[in-house]
Coordinates of C-alpha atoms and ligand atoms in Angstrom, one line a residue:
Chain C
M1 CA 0.0 0.0 0.0
R2 CA 2.6 2.5 1.2
R3 CA 5.0 1.2 -1.5
L4 CA 2.4 1.9 -4.2
K5 CA 1.8 5.4 -2.8
R6 CA 5.6 6.1 -2.8
F7 CA 5.8 5.0 -6.4
A8 CA 2.9 7.2 -7.4
D9 CA 4.5 10.2 -5.6
L10 CA 7.8 9.5 -7.3
S11 CA 6.4 9.2 -10.8
M12 CA 4.4 12.4 -10.2
T13 CA 7.5 14.3 -9.2
L14 CA 9.5 12.9 -12.2
G15 CA 6.6 13.6 -14.5
L16 CA 6.5 17.3 -13.5
G17 CA 10.2 17.6 -14.1
L18 CA 9.9 16.0 -17.6
L19 CA 7.0 18.3 -18.4
I20 CA 9.0 21.4 -17.5
L21 CA 12.0 20.1 -19.5
A22 CA 9.7 19.5 -22.5
A23 CA 8.2 23.0 -22.3
W24 CA 11.7 24.4 -22.0
E25 CA 13.0 22.5 -25.1
L26 CA 9.9 23.5 -27.0
A27 CA 10.2 27.2 -26.0
V28 CA 13.9 27.3 -27.1
R29 CA 13.0 25.8 -30.5
V30 CA 9.8 27.7 -31.2
F31 CA 11.2 31.1 -30.2
A32 CA 14.6 30.3 -31.6
I33 CA 16.4 31.5 -28.4
P34 CA 20.1 31.6 -29.1
A35 CA 22.2 28.9 -27.3
I36 CA 24.5 31.6 -25.7
I37 CA 21.5 32.9 -23.7
V38 CA 19.5 29.8 -22.8
P39 CA 20.6 26.4 -24.1
A40 CA 18.0 23.7 -24.9
P41 CA 18.0 20.7 -22.5
T42 CA 19.1 18.4 -25.3
A43 CA 22.1 20.6 -25.8
V44 CA 23.0 20.5 -22.1
L45 CA 22.8 16.7 -22.1
G46 CA 25.0 16.6 -25.2
A47 CA 27.6 18.9 -23.5
L48 CA 27.4 16.7 -20.4
R49 CA 28.0 13.5 -22.4
D50 CA 30.9 15.1 -24.3
G51 CA 32.5 16.4 -21.2
I52 CA 32.3 13.0 -19.4
L53 CA 33.6 11.1 -22.5
S54 CA 36.5 13.5 -23.0
G55 CA 37.4 13.1 -19.3
E56 CA 37.5 16.9 -18.8
L57 CA 34.5 17.1 -16.5
L58 CA 35.6 14.2 -14.4
T59 CA 39.2 15.6 -13.9
H60 CA 37.7 18.8 -12.6
L61 CA 35.0 17.0 -10.6
W62 CA 37.7 15.1 -8.6
V63 CA 39.5 18.3 -7.7
T64 CA 36.3 19.9 -6.4
L65 CA 35.2 16.7 -4.6
A66 CA 38.6 16.5 -2.9
E67 CA 38.3 20.2 -1.8
V68 CA 34.8 19.6 -0.5
L69 CA 35.6 16.5 1.4
L70 CA 38.8 17.8 2.9
G71 CA 37.3 21.1 3.8
F72 CA 34.3 19.5 5.3
A73 CA 36.4 17.0 7.3
F74 CA 38.6 19.8 8.8
G75 CA 35.8 22.2 9.4
A76 CA 33.4 19.6 10.9
A77 CA 36.1 18.1 13.1
F78 CA 37.2 21.5 14.4
G79 CA 33.5 22.5 14.9
L80 CA 32.9 19.3 16.8
V81 CA 35.9 19.7 19.1
C82 CA 35.2 23.4 19.8
G83 CA 31.5 22.5 20.3
V84 CA 32.3 19.8 22.9
M85 CA 34.7 22.1 24.8
I86 CA 32.2 25.0 24.8
G87 CA 29.3 22.7 25.6
L88 CA 31.1 21.2 28.6
F89 CA 32.7 24.3 30.0
T90 CA 30.3 27.2 30.4
L91 CA 33.1 29.5 31.2
L92 CA 34.6 28.9 27.7
E93 CA 31.3 29.8 26.1
N94 CA 31.2 33.2 27.7
L95 CA 34.9 33.7 26.8
V96 CA 35.1 32.7 23.1
Y97 CA 31.6 32.3 21.7
P98 CA 31.0 36.0 21.1
Y99 CA 34.2 36.0 19.0
I100 CA 33.1 33.0 17.1
V101 CA 29.7 34.6 16.3
A102 CA 31.5 37.8 15.3
F103 CA 33.7 35.8 12.9
Q104 CA 30.6 34.0 11.6
T105 CA 28.9 37.3 10.7
V106 CA 31.7 38.1 8.3
P107 CA 30.6 36.7 4.9
K108 CA 33.1 34.0 3.9
V109 CA 32.9 35.1 0.3
A110 CA 34.3 38.4 1.4
I111 CA 37.4 36.9 3.0
A112 CA 37.9 34.3 0.2
P113 CA 40.3 36.6 -1.7
I114 CA 42.5 37.1 1.4
I115 CA 42.6 33.3 1.9
V116 CA 43.6 32.8 -1.7
I117 CA 46.5 35.3 -1.2
W118 CA 47.6 33.5 2.0
F119 CA 47.2 30.0 0.8
G120 CA 47.8 30.3 -2.9
Y121 CA 45.9 29.3 -6.1
G122 CA 46.1 25.6 -5.4
M123 CA 43.8 23.3 -3.5
A124 CA 44.9 24.5 0.0
S125 CA 43.1 27.8 -0.2
K126 CA 39.8 26.1 -1.3
V127 CA 40.1 23.6 1.5
V128 CA 40.5 26.4 4.0
I129 CA 37.5 28.4 2.7
T130 CA 35.4 25.3 2.7
A131 CA 36.5 24.5 6.2
T132 CA 35.6 27.9 7.6
I133 CA 32.1 27.6 6.1
A134 CA 31.5 24.0 7.3
F135 CA 32.8 24.9 10.8
F136 CA 29.9 27.0 12.2
P137 CA 26.8 24.8 11.7
V138 CA 28.6 21.9 13.3
L139 CA 29.8 24.0 16.2
A140 CA 26.4 25.6 16.9
N141 CA 24.5 22.3 16.7
T142 CA 27.0 20.5 18.9
I143 CA 26.6 23.1 21.6
V144 CA 22.8 23.0 21.5
G145 CA 22.9 19.2 21.3
L146 CA 25.0 18.9 24.4
R147 CA 22.5 20.9 26.3
A148 CA 19.5 18.9 25.0
A149 CA 19.8 16.0 27.5
P150 CA 16.6 15.7 29.6
R151 CA 17.1 16.7 33.2
D152 CA 15.6 13.4 34.3
Q153 CA 18.3 11.4 32.5
V154 CA 21.1 13.4 33.9
E155 CA 19.7 13.2 37.4
L156 CA 19.3 9.4 37.2
M157 CA 22.9 8.9 36.1
V158 CA 24.0 11.1 38.9
A159 CA 21.8 9.2 41.4
F160 CA 23.8 6.1 40.4
T161 CA 27.0 8.1 41.2
A162 CA 28.0 8.9 37.6
S163 CA 30.9 11.3 37.3
R164 CA 30.8 14.3 35.0
W165 CA 32.6 12.4 32.3
Q166 CA 30.2 9.4 32.6
V167 CA 27.2 11.7 32.3
F168 CA 28.8 13.1 29.2
R169 CA 29.5 9.7 27.7
L170 CA 26.3 8.0 28.7
V171 CA 23.7 10.8 28.2
R172 CA 24.9 14.1 26.8
W173 CA 26.9 12.9 23.9
P174 CA 24.3 10.4 22.5
Q175 CA 21.6 13.0 23.0
A176 CA 23.7 15.5 21.1
L177 CA 24.2 13.2 18.1
P178 CA 20.9 14.0 16.3
F179 CA 21.7 17.7 16.6
I180 CA 25.3 17.1 15.4
F181 CA 24.0 15.3 12.3
V182 CA 21.7 18.3 11.5
G183 CA 24.9 20.4 11.7
L184 CA 26.9 18.0 9.5
E185 CA 24.1 17.9 6.9
V186 CA 24.0 21.7 6.6
A187 CA 27.8 21.8 6.6
M188 CA 28.0 19.3 3.8
V189 CA 25.7 21.3 1.5
L190 CA 27.6 24.5 2.4
A191 CA 31.0 22.8 1.8
V192 CA 30.1 22.4 -1.9
I193 CA 29.3 26.2 -2.1
G194 CA 32.5 27.0 -0.3
A195 CA 34.6 25.0 -2.7
I196 CA 33.0 26.7 -5.8
V197 CA 33.3 30.2 -4.3
G198 CA 37.0 29.5 -3.6
E199 CA 37.5 28.4 -7.2
F200 CA 35.8 31.5 -8.5
V201 CA 38.1 33.7 -6.6
G202 CA 41.3 32.1 -7.9
S203 CA 42.1 28.6 -9.1
Q204 CA 43.7 26.5 -11.7
A205 CA 41.3 23.5 -11.6
G206 CA 37.9 22.4 -10.4
L207 CA 34.3 22.7 -11.6
G208 CA 34.2 26.4 -10.5
Y209 CA 37.2 27.1 -12.5
L210 CA 35.7 25.3 -15.5
I211 CA 32.5 27.3 -15.2
L212 CA 34.4 30.6 -15.5
Q213 CA 36.3 29.3 -18.4
R214 CA 33.2 28.1 -20.3
D215 CA 31.4 31.2 -19.4
F216 CA 34.2 33.2 -21.0
N217 CA 33.8 31.2 -24.1
L218 CA 30.0 31.7 -24.1
D219 CA 29.6 28.0 -23.9
M220 CA 26.2 28.1 -22.1
A221 CA 25.3 24.5 -22.6
G222 CA 28.7 23.5 -21.1
V223 CA 28.0 25.7 -18.0
F224 CA 24.6 24.2 -17.5
A225 CA 26.1 20.7 -17.8
I226 CA 28.5 21.6 -14.9
L227 CA 25.6 22.9 -12.9
L228 CA 23.9 19.5 -13.4
L229 CA 26.9 17.7 -12.3
L230 CA 27.3 20.0 -9.2
S231 CA 23.7 19.4 -8.1
A232 CA 24.2 15.6 -8.6
L233 CA 27.3 15.9 -6.4
G234 CA 25.4 17.8 -3.7
I235 CA 22.5 15.3 -3.8
G236 CA 24.9 12.4 -3.6
L237 CA 26.9 13.8 -0.6
H238 CA 23.7 14.7 1.2
A239 CA 22.3 11.2 0.7
L240 CA 25.5 9.8 2.1
M241 CA 25.1 11.9 5.2
M242 CA 21.5 10.9 5.6
A243 CA 22.4 7.2 5.3
L244 CA 25.1 7.6 7.9
Q245 CA 22.7 9.5 10.2
R246 CA 20.1 6.7 10.0
R247 CA 22.7 4.2 11.1
V248 CA 24.2 6.2 13.9
V249 CA 21.1 7.8 15.5
F250 CA 18.9 4.8 14.8
W251 CA 16.7 5.4 17.8
V252 CA 15.3 8.6 16.4
D253 CA 12.2 7.5 14.5
H254 CA 12.8 8.0 10.8
R255 CA 10.4 5.4 9.5
G256 CA 7.8 4.0 11.9
D257 CA 4.1 4.4 11.6
R258 CA 3.0 7.9 10.9
V259 CA 1.1 9.7 13.6
V260 CA -2.5 10.0 12.4
G261 CA -3.2 13.5 11.4
A262 CA 0.4 14.7 11.8
Chain G
M1 CA 24.4 11.0 70.3
N2 CA 20.9 9.4 70.3
D3 CA 21.2 7.7 73.7
K4 CA 17.9 9.4 74.7
V5 CA 15.9 7.6 71.9
P6 CA 14.8 4.3 73.2
V7 CA 15.1 2.3 70.0
A8 CA 17.1 -0.9 69.4
A9 CA 19.0 0.0 66.3
P10 CA 19.9 3.6 65.3
P11 CA 17.8 4.7 62.3
L12 CA 19.3 4.4 58.8
I13 CA 17.6 7.7 57.8
R14 CA 16.7 10.5 60.1
A15 CA 15.2 13.8 58.9
T16 CA 14.7 16.6 61.4
G17 CA 13.1 19.9 60.5
L18 CA 13.8 19.4 56.8
N19 CA 12.6 22.2 54.6
K20 CA 12.9 22.7 50.9
T21 CA 11.9 25.7 48.8
Y22 CA 12.1 26.0 45.0
A23 CA 12.7 29.3 43.2
T24 CA 10.5 29.4 40.1
Q25 CA 11.2 31.1 36.8
D26 CA 9.2 34.1 37.8
G27 CA 11.2 34.7 40.9
Q28 CA 8.6 33.2 43.3
Q29 CA 9.4 30.8 46.1
I30 CA 7.5 27.5 46.3
I31 CA 7.6 25.7 49.6
A32 CA 7.8 22.0 48.6
L33 CA 8.7 20.6 52.0
S34 CA 8.0 22.1 55.4
D35 CA 9.3 20.9 58.7
I36 CA 9.7 17.2 57.8
D37 CA 10.6 14.8 60.7
F38 CA 10.8 11.1 60.3
E39 CA 13.1 8.1 60.9
I40 CA 13.6 5.0 58.9
A41 CA 14.9 1.9 60.7
P42 CA 17.4 -0.2 58.8
G43 CA 15.7 -3.1 57.0
S44 CA 12.2 -1.6 57.2
F45 CA 9.7 -0.9 54.4
V46 CA 8.3 2.6 54.5
T47 CA 5.8 4.0 52.1
V48 CA 4.8 7.6 51.5
V49 CA 1.4 8.7 50.4
G50 CA 0.1 12.2 49.7
P51 CA -1.8 14.1 47.1
S52 CA -0.2 15.2 43.9
G53 CA 2.3 18.1 44.4
C54 CA 2.8 17.6 48.1
G55 CA 6.6 17.1 47.7
K56 CA 7.0 13.3 47.6
S57 CA 9.3 13.3 44.6
T58 CA 11.2 16.2 46.1
L59 CA 11.8 14.3 49.3
L60 CA 13.0 11.3 47.4
K61 CA 15.4 13.3 45.3
I62 CA 16.9 14.9 48.4
M63 CA 17.3 11.5 49.9
A64 CA 19.0 10.2 46.7
G65 CA 21.5 13.0 47.1
I66 CA 20.7 14.7 43.7
L67 CA 18.8 17.7 45.0
P68 CA 20.3 19.9 47.7
G69 CA 18.1 20.0 50.8
G70 CA 17.1 23.3 52.3
T71 CA 17.3 23.9 56.0
G72 CA 17.1 21.1 58.5
T73 CA 19.1 17.9 58.6
L74 CA 18.8 14.7 56.8
N75 CA 21.2 12.0 57.9
M76 CA 22.0 8.6 56.6
S77 CA 23.7 6.3 59.1
G78 CA 24.3 9.3 61.3
R79 CA 26.0 11.4 58.5
P80 CA 24.4 14.1 56.5
I81 CA 23.5 13.1 52.9
S82 CA 25.9 15.2 50.8
G83 CA 25.6 13.3 47.5
P84 CA 24.5 10.1 45.7
S85 CA 25.7 6.8 47.1
R86 CA 26.6 3.5 45.5
N87 CA 24.5 1.7 48.0
V88 CA 21.2 3.3 46.8
G89 CA 19.0 2.2 44.0
V90 CA 16.5 4.7 42.6
V91 CA 13.4 4.5 40.5
F92 CA 12.0 7.8 39.3
Q93 CA 8.3 8.6 38.6
A94 CA 9.0 8.4 34.8
P95 CA 10.9 5.4 33.5
V96 CA 13.9 7.4 32.2
L97 CA 15.5 4.8 30.0
L98 CA 18.2 5.6 27.5
P99 CA 16.5 5.2 24.1
W100 CA 19.7 4.0 22.3
R101 CA 20.2 1.1 24.7
T102 CA 18.2 -2.2 24.8
A103 CA 16.3 -3.2 27.9
L104 CA 19.3 -5.3 29.0
E105 CA 21.8 -2.6 28.4
N106 CA 19.6 -0.1 30.4
V107 CA 19.5 -2.5 33.4
L108 CA 23.3 -2.6 33.3
V109 CA 23.8 1.2 33.5
P110 CA 24.5 1.3 37.2
I111 CA 27.0 -1.5 36.8
E112 CA 28.9 0.4 34.2
I113 CA 28.8 3.6 36.2
Q114 CA 30.1 1.9 39.3
R115 CA 32.5 -0.3 37.4
R116 CA 31.3 -3.5 38.9
G117 CA 32.1 -5.7 35.9
R118 CA 29.6 -5.7 33.1
T119 CA 30.0 -9.3 31.9
A120 CA 29.7 -10.7 35.4
H121 CA 26.3 -9.1 35.8
I122 CA 24.7 -9.9 32.5
D123 CA 23.1 -13.1 33.8
K124 CA 21.8 -11.2 36.8
A125 CA 20.3 -8.5 34.6
R126 CA 18.5 -11.2 32.6
G127 CA 17.2 -12.7 35.8
L128 CA 15.9 -9.4 37.0
L129 CA 14.2 -8.8 33.7
R130 CA 12.6 -12.2 33.9
M131 CA 11.5 -11.4 37.5
V132 CA 9.7 -8.2 36.3
G133 CA 8.0 -10.2 33.6
L134 CA 10.0 -9.1 30.6
D135 CA 11.4 -12.4 29.6
G136 CA 12.1 -12.2 25.8
F137 CA 12.3 -8.4 25.8
E138 CA 16.0 -8.1 26.8
D139 CA 17.0 -6.9 23.3
K140 CA 14.2 -4.5 22.7
Y141 CA 14.7 -0.8 22.7
P142 CA 12.6 1.4 25.0
G143 CA 10.7 2.8 22.0
E144 CA 9.4 -0.7 21.4
L145 CA 8.1 -1.2 25.0
S146 CA 4.9 0.0 26.6
G147 CA 5.0 2.6 29.4
G148 CA 4.5 -0.1 32.1
M149 CA 7.2 -2.3 30.6
Q150 CA 9.6 0.6 30.6
Q151 CA 8.9 1.3 34.2
R152 CA 9.6 -2.4 35.0
V153 CA 13.0 -2.1 33.2
G154 CA 13.7 0.8 35.5
I155 CA 12.8 -1.3 38.6
A156 CA 15.3 -4.0 37.4
R157 CA 17.9 -1.3 36.9
A158 CA 17.5 -0.1 40.5
L159 CA 18.1 -3.6 41.8
I160 CA 21.1 -4.7 39.6
H161 CA 23.8 -3.4 42.0
D162 CA 22.1 -4.9 45.0
P163 CA 21.7 -1.6 46.9
D164 CA 21.0 -1.5 50.7
L165 CA 18.5 1.3 50.3
L166 CA 15.8 1.4 47.5
L167 CA 14.1 4.7 46.8
M168 CA 11.1 4.2 44.5
D169 CA 8.9 7.0 43.2
E170 CA 5.5 5.5 42.2
P171 CA 7.2 2.6 40.5
F172 CA 4.0 0.8 39.7
G173 CA 2.0 3.9 38.7
A174 CA 1.9 2.9 35.0
L175 CA 0.8 -0.7 35.6
D176 CA -2.6 -2.3 35.5
A177 CA -4.2 -3.6 38.7
M178 CA -3.2 -7.2 38.1
T179 CA 0.4 -6.6 37.2
R180 CA 0.7 -4.1 40.0
E181 CA -0.4 -6.7 42.6
S182 CA 2.0 -9.2 41.3
M183 CA 4.8 -6.6 41.3
N184 CA 3.9 -5.8 44.9
L185 CA 4.3 -9.4 45.9
E186 CA 7.5 -9.7 43.9
L187 CA 9.0 -6.6 45.6
L188 CA 8.1 -8.0 49.0
R189 CA 9.7 -11.3 48.1
I190 CA 12.9 -9.5 47.1
W191 CA 12.9 -7.4 50.2
T192 CA 12.0 -10.1 52.8
G193 CA 15.2 -11.3 54.5
S194 CA 17.4 -9.2 52.2
G195 CA 18.1 -6.6 54.9
K196 CA 17.3 -3.9 52.3
T197 CA 15.6 -0.7 53.4
V198 CA 12.8 0.5 51.0
M199 CA 11.2 3.8 50.8
L200 CA 8.4 3.8 48.2
V201 CA 6.1 6.6 47.1
T202 CA 2.7 5.8 45.9
H203 CA -0.7 7.3 45.1
S204 CA -2.6 4.2 46.2
I205 CA -3.6 4.0 49.9
P206 CA -4.1 0.2 49.8
E207 CA -0.7 -0.3 48.2
A208 CA 0.9 1.9 50.8
V209 CA -0.7 -0.2 53.6
F210 CA -0.1 -3.5 51.9
L211 CA 3.6 -3.1 51.5
A212 CA 4.7 -1.1 54.5
D213 CA 5.9 -1.3 58.0
R214 CA 5.2 2.4 58.2
V215 CA 3.2 4.8 56.2
I216 CA 4.2 8.4 56.0
V217 CA 1.1 10.5 55.2
M218 CA 1.7 13.9 53.7
S219 CA -0.5 16.9 53.1
P220 CA -0.1 19.4 50.3
R221 CA 1.2 22.9 50.1
P222 CA 3.4 23.3 51.9
G223 CA 4.3 19.6 52.0
R224 CA 4.3 18.4 55.6
I225 CA 3.9 15.1 57.3
T226 CA 0.4 14.8 58.8
E227 CA 0.8 11.4 60.3
I228 CA 3.1 8.4 60.5
I229 CA 1.2 5.2 60.8
D230 CA 2.7 1.9 62.0
V231 CA 1.3 -1.1 60.1
D232 CA 1.3 -4.1 62.3
L233 CA -0.3 -6.6 59.9
P234 CA 1.5 -9.9 60.0
R235 CA 4.1 -10.9 57.4
P236 CA 4.4 -12.4 54.8
R237 CA 1.6 -10.3 53.4
R238 CA -1.0 -11.9 51.2
L239 CA -3.4 -10.3 48.8
S240 CA -6.3 -11.8 50.8
M241 CA -5.4 -9.5 53.7
M242 CA -6.6 -6.5 51.8
S243 CA -10.2 -7.5 52.5
T244 CA -9.7 -7.9 56.3
A245 CA -11.0 -5.5 58.9
P246 CA -7.6 -4.4 60.3
F247 CA -6.5 -3.5 56.7
G248 CA -9.7 -1.6 56.1
E249 CA -9.3 0.4 59.3
L250 CA -5.8 1.4 58.3
T251 CA -6.8 2.5 54.9
D252 CA -9.8 4.4 56.4
T253 CA -7.5 6.2 58.8
I254 CA -5.3 7.4 55.9
R255 CA -8.2 8.2 53.7
R256 CA -9.7 10.5 56.3
H257 CA -6.8 12.8 56.0
F258 CA -7.7 13.4 52.3
G259 CA -11.4 13.3 52.7
A260 CA -12.1 16.6 51.0
L261 CA -9.2 16.4 48.6
G262 CA -10.2 13.3 46.6
A263 CA -6.7 13.3 45.1
L264 CA -5.9 9.7 45.7
D265 CA -7.0 6.4 44.1
S266 CA -8.9 4.1 46.3
Ligands
ATP1 N1 12.3 22.0 39.7 C1 11.3 22.6 40.3 N2 11.2 24.0 40.3 C2 10.2 24.6 40.9 N3 9.2 24.0 41.6 C3 9.2 22.7 41.6 C4 10.2 21.9 41.0 N4 10.0 20.6 41.2 C5 8.9 20.5 41.9 N5 8.4 21.8 42.2 C6 7.2 22.1 43.0 O1 7.4 21.5 44.3 C7 6.1 20.9 44.7 C8 6.3 19.4 45.0 O2 6.7 18.7 43.8 P1 6.9 17.2 43.8 O3 7.3 16.8 42.4 O4 7.8 16.8 44.8 O5 5.4 16.6 44.1 P2 4.9 15.1 44.2 O6 4.4 14.9 45.6 O7 5.9 14.2 43.8 O8 3.7 15.1 43.2 P3 3.2 14.0 42.3 O9 2.4 13.0 43.1 O10 2.2 14.6 41.3 O11 4.3 13.3 41.6 C9 5.1 21.2 43.6 O12 4.3 22.2 44.0 C10 6.0 21.6 42.4 O13 5.3 22.7 41.7
MG2 MG1 6.2 12.9 42.2

């Protein structure tokens, strides 16, 4: 029953997408819109196929993917460590959190040129930019998560003579995990943006670099093909995070029976 | 120091003039406990009854050493209670299980905290779960158990480290009458001859009388003790005693205190 409904939902979503694509294709042909303004979907697919077969798209995709994953890993790890420290020691929160928020309010795009000057045109600067963007959502969610443990649970552990560290390990950390995963999910999506922004500012490789190059050559279909690839990359990474989340925070109800009326 | 008190054994717990006030969010003071005096003899079974909000849970949490007491003294074995003790087992009003641990792993939590050897206690944990009627549910997660089943896991958890003092806050509140009676008998069976001291909070007057050597009767706002009743029904207690005249007299005495309130189950 539910399977059937999911299938119906899926085919409706896909159907809508195809309809829009068809209308787009038709409009481009009927009104003879030049390809340097809006390329037809078939032209985009063609560019995507050519790019993949020639290996050009994939070479740049690997560069961007490496930047995204490295930046995400560094940013998330640093956010997690800082979040745990701040979550555990209230004193630290009063001390450094205002500075962290102040840093966060500076748009990362604005400091990207500085970072490129400091770390060069290679991959390092992109990794740093991506890491600074991925850092904050993980940090903020870790702090909130560590405070989310129900008072009852903490009290019960303490009643059985748990130490501060044991309360952290047995209750606070597991209770924080669902929040941390929300942070990781956001960070992952932002990491892709971070890498592209970094490549826009100054680079020698990567999908962002390729976009600028094709844009310069007025190869619109080629640019759209990259956008398609980027969105596939984002969806893939996001799905990976969700799968990981379902495994780690298995006790949070993802599937289960729906609440009637909710 | 208590030479003047003519009792055989010194009390395990002694509260004198205990008070507790909470400060609420809007800056008000709520008096939860006022001038509480009682003693609990080692090895005895004491129950506490009183209408909702009279401070029963507050008293229990102070005794468990997780809530600071206000003015007055509360001693355990002659020394003030300054924190939680390894020799105490607690059951809260809510089951409070860790949702990422199975029933068995939840029962083992005190063992892990107190480093008593997890593997050595697994069989005991299984035995306790069987005792509370959860045979076959060892590997289920709390989300897959009913409220009453969760509460029973909590009871098993309070017993796993073989504590000398059991503090139980309405442990059978979520159970149906039948399961409740069998759990009462089971608890008495564990307690008899174990030397354990039990303090159990309940809303049910018959349950309070059935289990106890002594019933502490409390009145609401500010929570104070109105009467301490000695229950001299013979042991072992049997369910059939509940319909006898002495039992009825005791429950009537307690019920009279709450006549107008109607806050308790019958
Ligand atoms: N953390 C708290 N902060 C402020 N007031 C509290 C707090 N906990 C309890 N109180 C107040 O203290 C009083 C006693 O609460 P307590 O939970 O001890 O009652 P109880 O006898 O256990 O009630 P019940 O039978 O409904 O469980 C209540 O009036 C309650 O409003
Ligand atoms: Mg209570």
